[in-house]
Amino acid sequence: MIWANLAAELTAVTEELRRSNVQIRGSKRSVGSGVIWSSDGVIITNDHVVSTRGKTEVELADGRVFMATITAKNPQGDLVALKVEATDLPAAQIGDSENLRVGELVLAIGNPLGLMGAVTTGIIHSVGSTEFSRRNWIQADIKLAPGNSGGALANVQGQVIGINTMIVNGRGFSVPSNVVQQFVSNYPDRPYLGVTLQPVLVAFNCRPGFGLLITEVEAGSPAETAKLQVGDVLTGVRGIPFHKPNELFRILENSHVGDGITLNFQRDGRRMVADVVLCSRVSSAEAA
């Protein structure tokens, strides 16, 4: 009975993940996968999946086909955000890649060799940088094939914790979901802070907590206007300390252009606050 229940639960999780899987057709020779990141038509995939020429065609799990436009690109991170003119789409549930553990069971959902919504399972091999790349990767002992690129890597709770990107020495390499969330939060038409961050541990009220070290501040950004500096460590919002490294990204994702947020941070051991007015990259460029 226990095994039957587990099998039924895993099947239900798989079906939900397949609904948020899409097929990306960038050209006649390029077929890959993508994930519906939000119900208003935002789709995430790999940069190498999308053709640089012509239109990008997206097929949903229900058979509907849309022409998509590119709204954001990060070739170095191999990420692209697409937008289709549709609403109420079955968006994936996004998980926290910081909570991954080696040995954890994961599922990959994609379109290998054009087979729509195929699923395979494996375990987490390691998380972090590699001998050939300083970037953080999720490595999984999981069988991937051409066409899986851009698709979801998910945990058994059905949360997407990575975007499958490549195969190295038989292992699948995926971009962590928290990296994708930061990329998504920097859309041109969405509010942004304009900093590059690195998670660190800090002392907060005599207890260890999470902080976000600022390693770069963009010129003309809301962060620069608020006089935040490289070396500052963000510790919370409105006096509430961060409990997870990705909390700031979630706050930005649920904010709007023109909103004000009060950031708590540490500078040279001193506790300080900065009032930041969020703007979009578009409005920031126009103001400049």
Short mmCIF file of C-alpha atoms in Angstrom, two decimals:
data_model
loop_
_atom_site.label_atom_id
_atom_site.label_comp_id
_atom_site.label_asym_id
_atom_site.label_seq_id
_atom_site.Cartn_x
_atom_site.Cartn_y
_atom_site.Cartn_z
CA MET A 1 0.00 0.00 0.00
CA ILE A 2 2.83 2.40 0.91
CA TRP A 3 4.58 1.82 -2.42
CA ALA A 4 1.30 2.26 -4.27
CA ASN A 5 0.72 5.60 -2.56
CA LEU A 6 4.27 6.76 -3.34
CA ALA A 7 3.86 5.77 -6.97
CA ALA A 8 0.56 7.64 -7.21
CA GLU A 9 2.05 10.75 -5.61
CA LEU A 10 5.08 10.70 -7.91
CA THR A 11 2.83 10.29 -10.94
CA ALA A 12 0.73 13.27 -9.86
CA VAL A 13 3.87 15.40 -9.37
CA THR A 14 5.15 14.37 -12.78
CA GLU A 15 1.91 15.27 -14.52
CA GLU A 16 1.91 18.72 -12.90
CA LEU A 17 5.48 19.31 -14.03
CA ARG A 18 4.68 18.20 -17.58
CA ARG A 19 1.93 20.84 -17.78
CA SER A 20 4.52 23.61 -17.29
CA ASN A 21 6.93 22.08 -19.82
CA VAL A 22 7.02 23.58 -23.32
CA GLN A 23 8.80 22.74 -26.52
CA ILE A 24 11.00 25.44 -28.02
CA ARG A 25 11.53 25.51 -31.76
CA GLY A 26 14.10 28.18 -32.56
CA SER A 27 14.80 26.88 -36.04
CA LYS A 28 14.30 23.74 -38.12
CA ARG A 29 17.38 22.20 -36.52
CA SER A 30 16.95 23.54 -33.00
CA VAL A 31 14.40 21.89 -30.74
CA GLY A 32 14.62 22.21 -26.98
CA SER A 33 12.64 22.61 -23.80
CA GLY A 34 11.41 25.46 -21.66
CA VAL A 35 9.60 26.10 -18.39
CA ILE A 36 6.55 28.32 -17.86
CA TRP A 37 7.97 30.52 -15.12
CA SER A 38 4.90 32.68 -14.54
CA SER A 39 1.26 32.44 -15.59
CA ASP A 40 1.38 35.69 -17.59
CA GLY A 41 3.44 34.07 -20.35
CA VAL A 42 7.05 34.23 -19.15
CA ILE A 43 9.04 31.17 -20.27
CA ILE A 44 12.63 30.36 -19.29
CA THR A 45 14.99 28.32 -21.45
CA ASN A 46 18.66 28.14 -22.42
CA ASP A 47 20.22 30.77 -24.63
CA HIS A 48 21.70 28.11 -26.91
CA VAL A 49 18.22 26.68 -27.56
CA VAL A 50 16.80 29.90 -29.02
CA SER A 51 17.68 30.84 -32.58
CA THR A 52 19.29 34.25 -33.01
CA ARG A 53 17.53 34.60 -36.37
CA GLY A 54 13.83 34.67 -37.08
CA LYS A 55 11.01 33.80 -34.70
CA THR A 56 10.90 31.42 -31.77
CA GLU A 57 7.96 29.03 -31.73
CA VAL A 58 6.66 27.66 -28.45
CA GLU A 59 4.32 24.67 -28.14
CA LEU A 60 2.51 24.16 -24.83
CA ALA A 61 1.66 20.81 -23.32
CA ASP A 62 -1.98 21.26 -24.39
CA GLY A 63 -0.95 21.62 -28.04
CA ARG A 64 -1.31 25.38 -28.37
CA VAL A 65 1.43 27.08 -30.37
CA PHE A 66 2.62 30.68 -29.87
CA MET A 67 5.25 32.89 -31.42
CA ALA A 68 7.46 34.16 -28.59
CA THR A 69 9.56 37.27 -28.23
CA ILE A 70 12.85 37.47 -26.34
CA THR A 71 12.56 39.81 -23.36
CA ALA A 72 15.90 39.13 -21.66
CA LYS A 73 19.15 37.33 -22.53
CA ASN A 74 22.20 36.24 -20.59
CA PRO A 75 24.51 34.40 -23.02
CA GLN A 76 27.20 33.95 -20.36
CA GLY A 77 24.70 32.30 -18.03
CA ASP A 78 23.02 30.49 -20.96
CA LEU A 79 19.58 31.84 -20.03
CA VAL A 80 16.80 33.45 -22.05
CA ALA A 81 13.41 34.77 -21.00
CA LEU A 82 10.65 34.48 -23.61
CA LYS A 83 7.21 36.05 -23.56
CA VAL A 84 4.08 34.74 -25.23
CA GLU A 85 0.76 36.56 -25.44
CA ALA A 86 -1.24 34.36 -23.11
CA THR A 87 -2.54 34.44 -19.55
CA ASP A 88 -3.50 31.91 -16.89
CA LEU A 89 -0.80 29.50 -18.04
CA PRO A 90 0.14 26.52 -15.80
CA ALA A 91 3.25 28.02 -14.23
CA ALA A 92 5.79 25.81 -12.50
CA GLN A 93 6.24 25.92 -8.76
CA ILE A 94 9.72 27.32 -8.15
CA GLY A 95 11.83 25.81 -5.38
CA ASP A 96 14.85 27.02 -3.41
CA SER A 97 18.05 25.57 -4.88
CA GLU A 98 19.93 26.54 -1.69
CA ASN A 99 18.16 23.70 0.11
CA LEU A 100 19.42 20.94 -2.21
CA ARG A 101 21.27 18.00 -0.66
CA VAL A 102 23.67 15.55 -2.29
CA GLY A 103 21.86 12.28 -2.87
CA GLU A 104 18.42 13.91 -3.17
CA LEU A 105 16.10 12.35 -5.75
CA VAL A 106 15.33 14.65 -8.71
CA LEU A 107 13.36 14.52 -11.96
CA ALA A 108 14.17 16.00 -15.35
CA ILE A 109 11.28 17.00 -17.60
CA GLY A 110 11.83 17.97 -21.21
CA ASN A 111 11.59 17.03 -24.85
CA PRO A 112 14.59 14.78 -25.62
CA LEU A 113 14.87 14.02 -29.34
CA GLY A 114 11.53 15.82 -29.79
CA LEU A 115 9.60 13.50 -27.45
CA MET A 116 7.25 15.92 -25.66
CA GLY A 117 7.13 15.80 -21.87
CA ALA A 118 9.52 12.91 -21.29
CA VAL A 119 10.64 12.32 -17.70
CA THR A 120 13.74 10.75 -16.23
CA THR A 121 15.00 10.45 -12.64
CA GLY A 122 18.33 10.55 -10.85
CA ILE A 123 20.08 11.95 -7.80
CA ILE A 124 22.02 15.10 -6.97
CA HIS A 125 25.74 14.45 -7.38
CA SER A 126 27.08 17.83 -6.25
CA VAL A 127 26.24 21.54 -6.06
CA GLY A 128 28.72 24.35 -6.66
CA SER A 129 31.57 25.34 -8.95
CA THR A 130 33.56 22.82 -10.98
CA GLU A 131 37.10 22.35 -12.19
CA PHE A 132 36.21 23.94 -15.54
CA SER A 133 33.77 26.65 -14.41
CA ARG A 134 33.58 29.05 -11.46
CA ARG A 135 29.82 29.27 -11.87
CA ASN A 136 27.53 27.37 -9.54
CA TRP A 137 26.00 24.27 -11.10
CA ILE A 138 23.70 21.52 -9.96
CA GLN A 139 25.24 18.25 -11.09
CA ALA A 140 22.95 15.23 -11.20
CA ASP A 141 23.45 11.60 -12.12
CA ILE A 142 20.57 11.72 -14.53
CA LYS A 143 20.15 10.65 -18.14
CA LEU A 144 19.64 13.60 -20.48
CA ALA A 145 19.58 13.78 -24.27
CA PRO A 146 19.54 16.52 -26.94
CA GLY A 147 16.24 18.35 -26.50
CA ASN A 148 16.36 18.34 -22.68
CA SER A 149 18.23 21.66 -22.70
CA GLY A 150 16.13 24.43 -21.15
CA GLY A 151 13.83 22.01 -19.35
CA ALA A 152 13.13 21.63 -15.65
CA LEU A 153 15.11 19.83 -13.00
CA ALA A 154 12.70 19.30 -10.11
CA ASN A 155 12.57 17.78 -6.66
CA VAL A 156 10.04 15.14 -5.63
CA GLN A 157 7.76 17.86 -4.24
CA GLY A 158 7.30 19.09 -7.81
CA GLN A 159 9.34 22.28 -7.34
CA VAL A 160 11.66 23.36 -10.15
CA ILE A 161 15.14 23.73 -8.66
CA GLY A 162 17.16 24.08 -11.88
CA ILE A 163 17.22 24.51 -15.65
CA ASN A 164 18.89 21.61 -17.45
CA THR A 165 21.68 23.01 -19.61
CA MET A 166 24.31 20.48 -20.67
CA ILE A 167 25.81 17.02 -20.25
CA VAL A 168 29.42 16.62 -19.06
CA ASN A 169 31.00 13.21 -18.51
CA GLY A 170 27.56 11.62 -18.41
CA ARG A 171 26.19 13.98 -15.75
CA GLY A 172 23.49 16.59 -16.20
CA PHE A 173 24.46 20.17 -15.41
CA SER A 174 21.69 22.60 -14.45
CA VAL A 175 21.50 26.30 -13.65
CA PRO A 176 20.21 26.62 -10.04
CA SER A 177 16.70 28.06 -9.67
CA ASN A 178 17.95 30.88 -7.43
CA VAL A 179 20.28 32.04 -10.22
CA VAL A 180 17.33 31.97 -12.61
CA GLN A 181 15.20 33.93 -10.13
CA GLN A 182 17.84 36.65 -10.00
CA PHE A 183 17.90 36.74 -13.81
CA VAL A 184 14.10 36.97 -13.95
CA SER A 185 14.03 39.76 -11.37
CA ASN A 186 16.22 41.88 -13.67
CA TYR A 187 13.73 42.05 -16.56
CA PRO A 188 13.82 45.45 -18.32
CA ASP A 189 10.16 46.10 -17.50
CA ARG A 190 10.29 44.88 -13.91
CA PRO A 191 11.63 46.58 -10.80
CA TYR A 192 15.27 45.92 -10.12
CA LEU A 193 17.86 46.83 -7.50
CA GLY A 194 20.97 46.89 -9.69
CA VAL A 195 23.47 44.93 -7.62
CA THR A 196 25.43 41.69 -7.90
CA LEU A 197 25.14 39.69 -4.70
CA GLN A 198 26.95 36.84 -2.99
CA PRO A 199 25.37 34.95 -0.05
CA VAL A 200 27.39 35.15 3.19
CA LEU A 201 26.86 34.35 6.85
CA VAL A 202 26.53 37.31 9.22
CA ALA A 203 25.95 37.91 12.90
CA PHE A 204 22.51 39.40 13.54
CA ASN A 205 21.40 40.08 17.12
CA CYS A 206 24.16 37.76 18.32
CA ARG A 207 22.84 34.96 16.13
CA PRO A 208 24.15 33.67 12.80
CA GLY A 209 22.04 34.72 9.84
CA PHE A 210 22.07 35.12 6.08
CA GLY A 211 23.49 38.17 4.39
CA LEU A 212 23.97 39.27 0.81
CA LEU A 213 27.36 40.80 0.05
CA ILE A 214 27.27 43.48 -2.66
CA THR A 215 30.09 42.77 -5.13
CA GLU A 216 28.97 45.20 -7.83
CA VAL A 217 26.66 48.22 -8.10
CA GLU A 218 25.29 49.20 -11.51
CA ALA A 219 25.68 52.80 -12.59
CA GLY A 220 22.37 54.68 -12.56
CA SER A 221 20.60 51.91 -10.66
CA PRO A 222 18.26 52.30 -7.67
CA ALA A 223 21.03 50.87 -5.50
CA GLU A 224 23.49 53.56 -6.59
CA THR A 225 20.87 56.28 -6.05
CA ALA A 226 20.39 54.94 -2.50
CA LYS A 227 24.19 55.15 -2.03
CA LEU A 228 24.70 51.43 -1.50
CA GLN A 229 28.34 50.42 -2.02
CA VAL A 230 30.44 47.40 -2.93
CA GLY A 231 31.26 45.65 0.33
CA ASP A 232 27.93 46.43 2.00
CA VAL A 233 26.11 43.34 3.31
CA LEU A 234 22.32 43.36 2.99
CA THR A 235 20.78 41.69 6.05
CA GLY A 236 17.04 42.25 5.76
CA VAL A 237 14.08 44.33 4.62
CA ARG A 238 12.12 46.71 6.89
CA GLY A 239 13.89 45.36 9.97
CA ILE A 240 13.06 41.73 9.21
CA PRO A 241 16.27 39.70 8.76
CA PHE A 242 16.76 37.33 5.83
CA HIS A 243 16.30 33.66 6.69
CA LYS A 244 17.17 32.38 3.22
CA PRO A 245 19.53 33.76 0.55
CA ASN A 246 16.76 34.09 -2.05
CA GLU A 247 14.27 36.10 0.03
CA LEU A 248 15.30 39.44 -1.51
CA PHE A 249 14.69 38.06 -5.02
CA ARG A 250 11.19 36.96 -4.00
CA ILE A 251 10.47 40.41 -2.58
CA LEU A 252 11.61 42.11 -5.79
CA GLU A 253 9.56 39.65 -7.86
CA ASN A 254 6.42 40.67 -5.96
CA SER A 255 7.15 44.42 -6.05
CA HIS A 256 6.20 47.06 -8.60
CA VAL A 257 7.98 49.93 -10.30
CA GLY A 258 7.80 52.93 -7.97
CA ASP A 259 7.60 50.88 -4.76
CA GLY A 260 9.88 51.88 -1.92
CA ILE A 261 11.67 49.32 0.23
CA THR A 262 13.86 49.85 3.27
CA LEU A 263 16.97 47.69 3.18
CA ASN A 264 18.91 46.85 6.32
CA PHE A 265 22.63 46.43 5.75
CA GLN A 266 26.01 46.39 7.45
CA ARG A 267 28.95 48.59 6.44
CA ASP A 268 32.27 48.33 8.24
CA GLY A 269 30.54 46.65 11.16
CA ARG A 270 27.88 49.35 11.48
CA ARG A 271 24.17 48.67 11.05
CA MET A 272 22.55 51.01 8.56
CA VAL A 273 19.39 51.40 6.47
CA ALA A 274 18.82 52.55 2.92
CA ASP A 275 15.50 53.64 1.45
CA VAL A 276 15.35 52.43 -2.16
CA VAL A 277 12.78 53.44 -4.77
CA LEU A 278 12.49 50.65 -7.35
CA CYS A 279 12.42 51.49 -11.03
CA SER A 280 12.67 49.51 -14.26
CA ARG A 281 15.72 49.39 -16.46
CA VAL A 282 13.66 51.04 -19.18
CA SER A 283 12.67 54.04 -17.04
CA SER A 284 16.20 54.26 -15.65
CA ALA A 285 17.63 54.43 -19.16
CA GLU A 286 15.10 57.06 -20.20
CA ALA A 287 15.96 59.19 -17.17
CA ALA A 288 19.64 59.02 -18.05
#
